[in-house]
mmCIF file of C-alpha atoms in Angstrom:
data_model
loop_
_atom_site.group_PDB
_atom_site.id
_atom_site.type_symbol
_atom_site.label_atom_id
_atom_site.label_comp_id
_atom_site.label_asym_id
_atom_site.label_seq_id
_atom_site.Cartn_x
_atom_site.Cartn_y
_atom_site.Cartn_z
ATOM 1 C CA LYS A 1 7.381 224.675 -66.264
ATOM 2 C CA HIS A 2 7.419 221.222 -64.560
ATOM 3 C CA GLY A 3 4.990 219.213 -64.325
ATOM 4 C CA ALA A 4 3.431 216.140 -66.573
ATOM 5 C CA PRO A 5 1.104 216.520 -69.786
ATOM 6 C CA SER A 6 -2.265 216.508 -69.013
ATOM 7 C CA LEU A 7 -5.626 216.561 -71.118
ATOM 8 C CA LYS A 8 -8.076 219.105 -70.753
ATOM 9 C CA GLY A 9 -11.800 217.792 -69.171
ATOM 10 C CA PHE A 10 -10.086 214.527 -68.048
ATOM 11 C CA ASP A 11 -9.119 215.029 -64.532
ATOM 12 C CA GLY A 12 -7.470 211.964 -62.716
ATOM 13 C CA VAL A 13 -5.826 210.647 -66.131
ATOM 14 C CA PHE A 14 -1.926 210.712 -65.867
ATOM 15 C CA ILE A 15 0.010 210.341 -69.427
ATOM 16 C CA SER A 16 3.397 210.462 -70.266
ATOM 17 C CA ILE A 17 4.955 210.575 -73.698
ATOM 18 C CA SER A 18 8.521 209.978 -75.126
ATOM 19 C CA HIS A 19 10.398 209.153 -78.276
ATOM 20 C CA ALA A 20 13.987 208.302 -79.652
ATOM 21 C CA GLY A 21 15.201 207.812 -83.253
ATOM 22 C CA ASN A 22 12.284 206.237 -84.681
ATOM 23 C CA TYR A 23 10.851 205.212 -81.748
ATOM 24 C CA ALA A 24 8.146 206.568 -79.515
ATOM 25 C CA ALA A 25 5.875 205.360 -76.401
ATOM 26 C CA ALA A 26 2.982 206.444 -74.621
ATOM 27 C CA ALA A 27 1.583 205.607 -71.196
ATOM 28 C CA VAL A 28 -1.841 206.334 -69.932
ATOM 29 C CA SER A 29 -2.971 205.802 -66.121
ATOM 30 C CA SER A 30 -5.477 206.354 -63.072
ATOM 31 C CA LEU A 31 -2.433 207.282 -61.401
ATOM 32 C CA PRO A 32 1.189 209.382 -62.005
ATOM 33 C CA VAL A 33 2.521 207.668 -64.836
ATOM 34 C CA GLY A 34 6.370 208.019 -66.478
ATOM 35 C CA VAL A 35 7.614 206.491 -69.435
ATOM 36 C CA ASP A 36 10.685 206.421 -71.231
ATOM 37 C CA ILE A 37 12.256 205.245 -74.283
ATOM 38 C CA GLU A 38 15.889 205.134 -75.539
ATOM 39 C CA THR A 39 18.165 203.812 -78.205
ATOM 40 C CA ILE A 40 20.761 201.658 -76.258
ATOM 41 C CA ARG A 41 23.589 204.581 -75.916
ATOM 42 C CA LYS A 42 27.188 204.316 -75.237
ATOM 43 C CA CYS A 43 27.838 204.568 -71.787
ATOM 44 C CA ARG A 44 29.789 207.557 -70.729
ATOM 45 C CA PRO A 45 31.516 207.250 -67.579
ATOM 46 C CA GLY A 46 31.400 210.735 -66.544
ATOM 47 C CA ILE A 47 27.712 210.909 -66.944
ATOM 48 C CA CYS A 48 27.302 207.836 -64.906
ATOM 49 C CA LYS A 49 29.441 208.808 -61.911
ATOM 50 C CA LYS A 50 27.809 212.212 -62.073
ATOM 51 C CA CYS A 51 24.114 211.170 -62.391
ATOM 52 C CA PHE A 52 23.870 207.964 -60.945
ATOM 53 C CA THR A 53 23.882 206.489 -57.154
ATOM 54 C CA PRO A 54 27.709 204.883 -56.634
ATOM 55 C CA GLU A 55 25.867 201.844 -56.410
ATOM 56 C CA GLU A 56 23.982 202.430 -59.624
ATOM 57 C CA ALA A 57 27.150 203.781 -61.229
ATOM 58 C CA ALA A 58 29.173 200.644 -59.989
ATOM 59 C CA LEU A 59 26.913 197.935 -61.114
ATOM 60 C CA VAL A 60 26.795 200.038 -65.129
ATOM 61 C CA LEU A 61 31.099 200.143 -64.593
ATOM 62 C CA SER A 62 31.292 196.858 -63.246
ATOM 63 C CA GLN A 63 29.985 195.016 -66.744
ATOM 64 C CA LYS A 64 32.001 192.570 -68.664
ATOM 65 C CA THR A 65 31.799 193.986 -72.318
ATOM 66 C CA PRO A 66 31.057 197.203 -73.840
ATOM 67 C CA GLU A 67 27.381 196.267 -75.169
ATOM 68 C CA GLU A 68 26.550 195.022 -71.607
ATOM 69 C CA THR A 69 27.672 198.087 -69.886
ATOM 70 C CA ASP A 70 25.625 200.541 -72.613
ATOM 71 C CA SER A 71 22.516 198.234 -72.263
ATOM 72 C CA VAL A 72 22.533 198.247 -68.244
ATOM 73 C CA PHE A 73 23.500 202.424 -68.701
ATOM 74 C CA SER A 74 20.890 202.676 -71.065
ATOM 75 C CA LYS A 75 17.773 200.567 -68.454
ATOM 76 C CA LEU A 76 19.211 202.488 -65.637
ATOM 77 C CA TRP A 77 19.037 205.845 -67.539
ATOM 78 C CA THR A 78 15.385 204.986 -68.744
ATOM 79 C CA ARG A 79 14.135 204.110 -65.602
ATOM 80 C CA LYS A 80 15.417 207.668 -63.522
ATOM 81 C CA GLU A 81 13.876 209.729 -66.702
ATOM 82 C CA SER A 82 10.475 207.735 -66.121
ATOM 83 C CA TYR A 83 10.515 208.369 -61.959
ATOM 84 C CA ILE A 84 11.059 211.904 -62.750
ATOM 85 C CA LYS A 85 8.459 212.233 -65.462
ATOM 86 C CA ALA A 86 5.785 210.228 -62.866
ATOM 87 C CA ILE A 87 6.719 212.833 -60.090
ATOM 88 C CA GLY A 88 6.609 215.762 -62.677
ATOM 89 C CA LYS A 89 9.550 217.639 -61.689
ATOM 90 C CA GLY A 90 11.332 216.506 -64.758
ATOM 91 C CA LEU A 91 15.285 217.517 -64.838
ATOM 92 C CA ALA A 92 15.135 220.062 -61.642
ATOM 93 C CA GLN A 93 14.925 215.901 -59.818
ATOM 94 C CA SER A 94 18.851 215.541 -58.985
ATOM 95 C CA LEU A 95 19.330 212.354 -60.835
ATOM 96 C CA SER A 96 21.681 211.150 -58.327
ATOM 97 C CA GLU A 97 19.410 211.195 -55.282
ATOM 98 C CA PHE A 98 17.458 208.506 -55.871
ATOM 99 C CA SER A 99 18.160 204.703 -56.530
ATOM 100 C CA VAL A 100 16.521 202.574 -59.343
ATOM 101 C CA LEU A 101 18.493 199.207 -58.825
ATOM 102 C CA ASP A 102 15.155 197.595 -57.645
ATOM 103 C CA ASP A 103 11.300 197.801 -58.885
ATOM 104 C CA GLU A 104 10.769 200.063 -55.901
ATOM 105 C CA ILE A 105 12.402 203.270 -56.390
ATOM 106 C CA ILE A 106 14.264 204.477 -53.004
ATOM 107 C CA LYS A 107 15.209 207.899 -52.350
ATOM 108 C CA ASN A 108 17.352 209.001 -49.270
ATOM 109 C CA GLY A 109 17.338 205.654 -48.443
ATOM 110 C CA SER A 110 13.436 205.580 -47.834
ATOM 111 C CA ARG A 111 10.971 203.977 -50.381
ATOM 112 C CA THR A 112 9.137 206.295 -52.322
ATOM 113 C CA GLY A 113 5.739 204.221 -53.169
ATOM 114 C CA PHE A 114 6.932 203.840 -57.262
ATOM 115 C CA PHE A 115 7.875 201.472 -58.979
ATOM 116 C CA CYS A 116 9.709 200.785 -62.374
ATOM 117 C CA LYS A 117 9.389 198.040 -65.203
ATOM 118 C CA SER A 118 11.713 197.563 -68.375
ATOM 119 C CA TYR A 119 10.926 196.348 -71.535
ATOM 120 C CA LEU A 120 12.710 195.415 -74.576
ATOM 121 C CA PRO A 121 10.592 196.202 -77.426
ATOM 122 C CA GLU A 122 13.503 196.148 -80.094
ATOM 123 C CA THR A 123 16.990 195.061 -79.847
ATOM 124 C CA ASP A 124 18.133 198.199 -80.198
ATOM 125 C CA CYS A 125 15.833 200.443 -77.383
ATOM 126 C CA ILE A 126 14.853 200.058 -74.046
ATOM 127 C CA LEU A 127 11.610 200.960 -72.727
ATOM 128 C CA SER A 128 10.920 201.503 -68.804
ATOM 129 C CA VAL A 129 7.687 202.933 -67.059
ATOM 130 C CA CYS A 130 7.243 203.931 -63.846
ATOM 131 C CA THR A 131 3.839 204.602 -61.761
ATOM 132 C CA LYS A 132 2.498 204.097 -58.079
ATOM 133 C CA ASP A 133 1.115 200.639 -58.503
ATOM 134 C CA SER A 134 3.349 197.822 -58.757
ATOM 135 C CA GLY A 135 0.823 195.407 -59.868
ATOM 136 C CA SER A 136 -0.199 197.287 -62.688
ATOM 137 C CA PHE A 137 2.134 196.710 -65.464
ATOM 138 C CA PRO A 138 1.627 194.631 -68.240
ATOM 139 C CA GLN A 139 3.826 191.538 -68.703
ATOM 140 C CA GLU A 140 4.463 193.117 -72.271
ATOM 141 C CA ILE A 141 3.966 196.178 -74.415
ATOM 142 C CA ASN A 142 1.883 196.686 -77.633
ATOM 143 C CA ARG A 143 3.798 197.464 -80.549
ATOM 144 C CA ILE A 144 2.247 199.673 -83.183
ATOM 145 C CA ASP A 145 3.835 199.905 -86.762
ATOM 146 C CA LEU A 146 3.189 204.216 -87.991
ATOM 147 C CA SER A 147 4.932 203.723 -90.904
ATOM 148 C CA PHE A 148 3.143 204.994 -94.178
ATOM 149 C CA SER A 149 3.025 203.453 -97.226
ATOM 150 C CA GLN A 150 3.603 205.739 -100.227
ATOM 151 C CA GLN A 151 -0.147 205.386 -101.239
ATOM 152 C CA CYS A 152 -0.511 207.317 -98.119
ATOM 153 C CA VAL A 153 1.174 210.211 -98.765
ATOM 154 C CA ARG A 154 0.156 212.764 -101.413
#
C-alpha cells in the first residue's frame, strides 16, 4: 500500500526512486529520504490552488512570465512529492496540508524536521530531495548517462 521501497536484509537503509521522461533519480540514505524528478511542466492554476498552500499558490501565480510560473510550480511540486515519499505516505498525505516554501517542511504551522533541497540537473527538469538531516545534502548531484550505443544492443 503505502511506504517507501526497501531492500530486503538492509534495515536502516532508505531508498527512493523517481523517473520522468528520459530522466531517472535515486536517493539512498541512512535516514528516511524521498526524491522526485520532473520535467518542467506547465502550471495548471486549478491544481496549484488545490494542492498548494495559499502562500505557495500565490508565489506560483505571481511570477512575471509563463516560464517562471512553470519553473516555480515544478519546483514546489517536486518538493512536495519528495516529502510525501520520505514520510512513506504517498498521495494519502494531502499536499495542501504542508508548506515547502522554505528548506524545512512546515505542516499545520509546526516544524516537521524534514528538509528539502532542489537541483536543476538539466535545463528542462528539476529534482528535489527530502530527508531529516539538513546538513546531508550534496552541493551537486552526479549525472550518469545510461544511453546505450547500438553496439551494446543485439
